[in-house]
PDB file of C-alpha atoms in Angstrom:
ATOM      1  CA  LEU S 299      25.281  -1.677 -34.901  1.00 37.00           C
ATOM      2  CA  LYS S 300      23.175  -2.608 -31.868  1.00 40.00           C
ATOM      3  CA  PHE S 301      23.110  -6.234 -33.091  1.00 39.00           C
ATOM      4  CA  PHE S 302      26.911  -6.491 -33.106  1.00 40.00           C
ATOM      5  CA  ILE S 303      27.268  -4.820 -29.700  1.00 40.00           C
ATOM      6  CA  GLY S 304      24.949  -7.464 -28.248  1.00 42.00           C
ATOM      7  CA  ILE S 305      27.049 -10.271 -29.690  1.00 53.00           C
ATOM      8  CA  PHE S 306      30.263  -8.934 -28.143  1.00 53.00           C
ATOM      9  CA  SER S 307      28.849  -8.051 -24.756  1.00 52.00           C
ATOM     10  CA  HIS S 308      26.718 -11.082 -23.838  1.00 54.00           C
ATOM     11  CA  SER S 309      27.351 -14.738 -23.235  1.00 59.00           C
ATOM     12  CA  SER S 310      24.974 -17.041 -25.101  1.00 55.00           C
ATOM     13  CA  ILE S 311      24.201 -18.750 -21.772  1.00 56.00           C
ATOM     14  CA  PHE S 312      20.956 -16.750 -21.698  1.00 55.00           C
ATOM     15  CA  LYS S 313      19.833 -18.577 -24.845  1.00 61.00           C
ATOM     16  CA  GLY S 314      20.270 -21.991 -23.241  1.00 62.00           C
ATOM     17  CA  TYR S 315      20.939 -24.538 -25.978  1.00 65.00           C
ATOM     18  CA  PRO S 316      20.283 -22.458 -29.145  1.00 66.00           C
ATOM     19  CA  PRO S 317      19.444 -24.158 -32.461  1.00 69.00           C
ATOM     20  CA  ARG S 318      22.809 -23.059 -33.911  1.00 78.00           C
ATOM     21  CA  GLN S 319      25.627 -20.726 -32.900  1.00 85.00           C
ATOM     22  CA  MET S 320      29.298 -20.050 -33.556  1.00 89.00           C
ATOM     23  CA  ILE S 321      31.426 -22.128 -31.185  1.00 93.00           C
ATOM     24  CA  TYR S 322      35.093 -21.906 -30.257  1.00 94.00           C
ATOM     25  CA  THR S 323      37.395 -23.815 -27.979  1.00 91.00           C
ATOM     26  CA  CYS S 324      40.441 -22.294 -26.317  1.00 89.00           C
ATOM     27  CA  ALA S 325      43.852 -23.841 -26.994  1.00 83.00           C
ATOM     28  CA  THR S 326      45.405 -21.487 -24.429  1.00 85.00           C
ATOM     29  CA  CYS S 327      43.162 -22.761 -21.626  1.00 83.00           C
ATOM     30  CA  PHE S 328      43.166 -26.394 -22.824  1.00 71.00           C
ATOM     31  CA  PRO S 329      46.405 -27.538 -21.064  1.00 68.00           C
ATOM     32  CA  THR S 330      45.226 -26.010 -17.769  1.00 62.00           C
ATOM     33  CA  MET S 331      41.659 -27.356 -17.935  1.00 60.00           C
ATOM     34  CA  LYS S 332      40.313 -29.534 -15.183  1.00 60.00           C
ATOM     35  CA  ARG S 333      40.661 -33.192 -16.079  1.00 63.00           C
ATOM     36  CA  ASP S 334      38.359 -36.180 -16.329  1.00 63.00           C
ATOM     37  CA  LEU S 335      39.060 -38.272 -13.239  1.00 61.00           C
ATOM     38  CA  THR S 336      38.921 -41.583 -15.137  1.00 66.00           C
ATOM     39  CA  THR S 337      41.054 -40.700 -18.185  1.00 64.00           C
ATOM     40  CA  LEU S 338      42.985 -37.692 -16.820  1.00 60.00           C
ATOM     41  CA  GLU S 339      42.328 -35.991 -20.172  1.00 66.00           C
ATOM     42  CA  PRO S 340      41.328 -32.297 -20.231  1.00 66.00           C
ATOM     43  CA  LEU S 341      37.563 -31.880 -20.493  1.00 76.00           C
ATOM     44  CA  PRO S 342      36.350 -30.458 -23.837  1.00 86.00           C
ATOM     45  CA  THR S 343      34.744 -27.017 -23.727  1.00 90.00           C
ATOM     46  CA  ALA S 344      32.441 -24.941 -25.925  1.00 93.00           C
ATOM     47  CA  ILE S 345      32.896 -21.171 -25.918  1.00 93.00           C
ATOM     48  CA  CYS S 346      30.360 -18.773 -27.485  1.00 92.00           C
ATOM     49  CA  TYR S 347      31.334 -15.776 -29.607  1.00 91.00           C
ATOM     50  CA  GLY S 348      30.751 -13.236 -26.812  1.00 91.00           C
ATOM     51  CA  CYS S 349      33.013 -15.120 -24.411  1.00 93.00           C
ATOM     52  CA  SER S 350      35.637 -15.628 -27.130  1.00 93.00           C
ATOM     53  CA  MET S 351      35.849 -11.839 -27.531  1.00 92.00           C
ATOM     54  CA  ASN S 352      35.743 -10.931 -23.831  1.00 92.00           C
ATOM     55  CA  CYS S 353      36.932 -13.765 -21.590  1.00 94.00           C
ATOM     56  CA  HIS S 354      39.413 -15.341 -24.033  1.00 94.00           C
ATOM     57  CA  SER S 355      40.704 -12.224 -25.803  1.00 93.00           C
ATOM     58  CA  GLY S 356      44.372 -12.710 -26.681  1.00 94.00           C
ATOM     59  CA  HIS S 357      44.107 -16.503 -26.358  1.00 93.00           C
ATOM     60  CA  THR S 358      44.629 -18.996 -29.170  1.00 89.00           C
ATOM     61  CA  LEU S 359      41.092 -19.962 -30.170  1.00 91.00           C
ATOM     62  CA  LEU S 360      39.991 -22.777 -32.432  1.00 88.00           C
ATOM     63  CA  GLU S 361      36.918 -21.821 -34.443  1.00 89.00           C
ATOM     64  CA  LEU S 362      34.627 -24.828 -34.718  1.00 90.00           C
ATOM     65  CA  TYR S 363      32.161 -22.929 -36.951  1.00 88.00           C
ATOM     66  CA  THR S 364      28.550 -23.572 -35.993  1.00 87.00           C
ATOM     67  CA  LYS S 365      27.258 -26.306 -33.738  1.00 90.00           C
ATOM     68  CA  ARG S 366      23.684 -27.221 -32.848  1.00 87.00           C
ATOM     69  CA  ARG S 367      22.248 -27.270 -29.330  1.00 86.00           C
ATOM     70  CA  VAL S 368      25.448 -26.320 -27.496  1.00 90.00           C
ATOM     71  CA  CYS S 369      25.519 -24.123 -24.398  1.00 89.00           C
ATOM     72  CA  CYS S 370      28.582 -21.995 -23.593  1.00 91.00           C
ATOM     73  CA  ASP S 371      30.923 -23.597 -21.025  1.00 92.00           C
ATOM     74  CA  CYS S 372      33.059 -20.521 -20.336  1.00 92.00           C
ATOM     75  CA  GLY S 373      33.571 -20.097 -16.616  1.00 90.00           C
ATOM     76  CA  ASN S 374      31.776 -23.255 -15.538  1.00 88.00           C
ATOM     77  CA  SER S 375      33.404 -25.923 -13.357  1.00 86.00           C
ATOM     78  CA  LYS S 376      35.726 -27.021 -16.199  1.00 85.00           C
ATOM     79  CA  PHE S 377      37.579 -23.699 -16.046  1.00 86.00           C
ATOM     80  CA  ARG S 378      39.887 -22.318 -13.405  1.00 83.00           C
ATOM     81  CA  HIS S 379      38.516 -18.788 -13.926  1.00 86.00           C
ATOM     82  CA  PRO S 380      34.965 -17.359 -13.952  1.00 91.00           C
ATOM     83  CA  CYS S 381      33.173 -16.044 -17.028  1.00 92.00           C
ATOM     84  CA  GLN S 382      33.538 -12.239 -17.224  1.00 92.00           C
ATOM     85  CA  LEU S 383      30.144 -11.826 -18.898  1.00 90.00           C
ATOM     86  CA  TYR S 384      28.102 -14.120 -16.650  1.00 87.00           C
ATOM     87  CA  PRO S 385      29.985 -15.277 -13.541  1.00 84.00           C
ATOM     88  CA  GLY S 386      27.069 -17.310 -12.136  1.00 81.00           C
ATOM     89  CA  LYS S 387      27.133 -20.200 -14.606  1.00 79.00           C
ATOM     90  CA  LYS S 388      26.099 -23.674 -13.496  1.00 77.00           C
ATOM     91  CA  LEU S 389      28.686 -26.385 -12.913  1.00 82.00           C
ATOM     92  CA  LEU S 390      28.272 -28.312 -16.192  1.00 86.00           C
ATOM     93  CA  ASN S 391      26.175 -28.194 -19.348  1.00 86.00           C
ATOM     94  CA  THR S 392      25.082 -31.809 -19.245  1.00 87.00           C
ATOM     95  CA  TRP S 393      23.280 -31.724 -22.615  1.00 89.00           C
ATOM     96  CA  ASN S 394      26.336 -30.560 -24.563  1.00 89.00           C
ATOM     97  CA  GLN S 395      27.700 -33.238 -26.866  1.00 89.00           C
ATOM     98  CA  TYR S 396      31.377 -32.987 -27.733  1.00 90.00           C
ATOM     99  CA  ASN S 397      33.403 -34.687 -30.427  1.00 89.00           C
ATOM    100  CA  HIS S 398      37.112 -34.651 -31.195  1.00 88.00           C
ATOM    101  CA  ASN S 399      36.752 -31.229 -32.901  1.00 89.00           C
ATOM    102  CA  TYR S 400      36.830 -29.671 -29.429  1.00 87.00           C
ATOM    103  CA  GLU S 401      40.359 -31.056 -29.032  1.00 82.00           C
ATOM    104  CA  GLY S 402      41.491 -29.657 -32.392  1.00 81.00           C
ATOM    105  CA  ARG S 403      41.140 -32.973 -34.236  1.00 83.00           C
ATOM    106  CA  TYR S 404      38.943 -33.571 -37.261  1.00 85.00           C
ATOM    107  CA  CYS S 405      37.892 -36.141 -39.828  1.00 83.00           C
ATOM    108  CA  ALA S 406      38.069 -39.933 -39.591  1.00 80.00           C
ATOM    109  CA  CYS S 407      41.857 -39.518 -39.789  1.00 80.00           C
ATOM    110  CA  ASP S 408      41.700 -37.755 -36.374  1.00 83.00           C
ATOM    111  CA  ARG S 409      44.235 -35.092 -37.391  1.00 79.00           C
ATOM    112  CA  PRO S 410      44.336 -31.307 -36.908  1.00 77.00           C
ATOM    113  CA  TYR S 411      43.059 -28.896 -39.511  1.00 72.00           C
ATOM    114  CA  ALA S 412      45.602 -28.178 -42.239  1.00 62.00           C
ATOM    115  CA  ASP S 413      47.811 -25.152 -41.577  1.00 53.00           C
ATOM    116  CA  SER S 414      46.486 -24.787 -38.036  1.00 52.00           C
ATOM    117  CA  VAL S 415      48.633 -23.885 -35.075  1.00 48.00           C
ATOM    118  CA  PRO S 416      50.315 -26.783 -33.285  1.00 48.00           C
ATOM    119  CA  LEU S 417      47.849 -27.906 -30.641  1.00 46.00           C
ATOM    120  CA  TYR S 418      48.356 -29.433 -27.238  1.00 45.00           C
ATOM    121  CA  GLY S 419      49.626 -32.963 -27.845  1.00 46.00           C
ATOM    122  CA  TYR S 420      50.890 -32.276 -31.386  1.00 45.00           C
ATOM    123  CA  ASP S 421      54.462 -31.300 -32.174  1.00 46.00           C
ATOM    124  CA  GLU S 422      54.021 -30.286 -35.781  1.00 47.00           C
ATOM    125  CA  ILE S 423      51.593 -28.518 -38.069  1.00 45.00           C
ATOM    126  CA  TRP S 424      49.953 -30.905 -40.517  1.00 47.00           C
ATOM    127  CA  GLU S 425      50.045 -29.193 -43.917  1.00 52.00           C
ATOM    128  CA  GLU S 426      48.660 -31.953 -46.125  1.00 53.00           C
ATOM    129  CA  GLY S 427      45.012 -31.796 -45.023  1.00 51.00           C
ATOM    130  CA  GLY S 428      43.703 -29.483 -47.716  1.00 63.00           C
ATOM    131  CA  VAL S 429      40.106 -28.293 -47.854  1.00 72.00           C
ATOM    132  CA  MET S 430      37.675 -29.438 -45.173  1.00 78.00           C
ATOM    133  CA  VAL S 431      33.874 -29.741 -45.304  1.00 78.00           C
ATOM    134  CA  GLN S 432      31.457 -29.922 -42.370  1.00 81.00           C
ATOM    135  CA  CYS S 433      28.917 -32.763 -42.451  1.00 81.00           C
ATOM    136  CA  ILE S 434      25.332 -31.599 -41.913  1.00 78.00           C
ATOM    137  CA  VAL S 435      24.505 -34.731 -39.886  1.00 79.00           C
ATOM    138  CA  CYS S 436      27.345 -35.262 -37.382  1.00 83.00           C
ATOM    139  CA  GLU S 437      28.831 -31.731 -37.695  1.00 84.00           C
ATOM    140  CA  ASP S 438      32.369 -33.139 -37.791  1.00 85.00           C
ATOM    141  CA  TRP S 439      34.793 -31.692 -40.335  1.00 83.00           C
ATOM    142  CA  PHE S 440      36.322 -33.933 -43.006  1.00 80.00           C
ATOM    143  CA  HIS S 441      39.376 -33.458 -45.241  1.00 75.00           C
ATOM    144  CA  VAL S 442      38.114 -33.836 -48.799  1.00 70.00           C
ATOM    145  CA  ASN S 443      41.426 -35.256 -50.029  1.00 64.00           C
ATOM    146  CA  VAL S 444      41.389 -38.196 -47.592  1.00 61.00           C
ATOM    147  CA  GLY S 445      39.096 -40.166 -49.889  1.00 56.00           C
ATOM    148  CA  PHE S 446      35.651 -39.495 -48.419  1.00 58.00           C
ATOM    149  CA  VAL S 447      32.636 -39.012 -50.649  1.00 59.00           C
ATOM    150  CA  PHE S 448      30.055 -36.312 -50.064  1.00 59.00           C
ATOM    151  CA  ASN S 449      26.569 -36.126 -51.575  1.00 60.00           C
ATOM    152  CA  TYR S 450      26.434 -32.604 -52.959  1.00 59.00           C
ATOM    153  CA  PHE S 451      22.769 -32.990 -53.933  1.00 60.00           C
ATOM    154  CA  LEU S 452      21.773 -33.366 -50.278  1.00 61.00           C
ATOM    155  CA  GLY S 453      24.367 -30.926 -49.015  1.00 62.00           C
ATOM    156  CA  ASN S 454      27.603 -31.630 -47.240  1.00 66.00           C
ATOM    157  CA  LEU S 455      26.686 -35.093 -46.078  1.00 64.00           C
ATOM    158  CA  PHE S 456      29.404 -37.514 -45.068  1.00 64.00           C
ATOM    159  CA  VAL S 457      28.404 -40.910 -46.443  1.00 63.00           C
ATOM    160  CA  GLY S 458      29.598 -42.713 -43.303  1.00 66.00           C
ATOM    161  CA  CYS S 459      26.912 -40.930 -41.256  1.00 66.00           C
ATOM    162  CA  VAL S 460      24.044 -42.591 -43.124  1.00 58.00           C
ATOM    163  CA  GLN S 461      25.416 -46.097 -43.674  1.00 51.00           C
TER     164      GLN S 461
END
């Protein structure tokens, strides 16, 4: 029980860039995020489990499953509100690497997850995506019915990552 209380009540910011953790992004906050000054696109954000339960409770969250070496962005300079668990976060996590998953898009087809909620910039729910698998190399998610081949002997490895 103590283990679960710790997960809910602490931001992972104290762990720095952990080897692997559950990561979310907030579709509710996404349209109001601060924007990149060159592209005017909202900046992608990584939210840890503790912040998803406390700071973004009641929001529409996109679960990105696990990501490696990602530090929680909740309440940093990308947001218009402070983190409730650790209000003194630094401006940016410069070592975080983001892909299109943080914008609710996946696979080489660059579409949302099947049966997901309509996301900022999309008018409809895409229902034809089917099952998705996360590549162990790039950590992107791929629709298995789009024609990609995975090497099940090595794990969920997208062939395009090693060619």
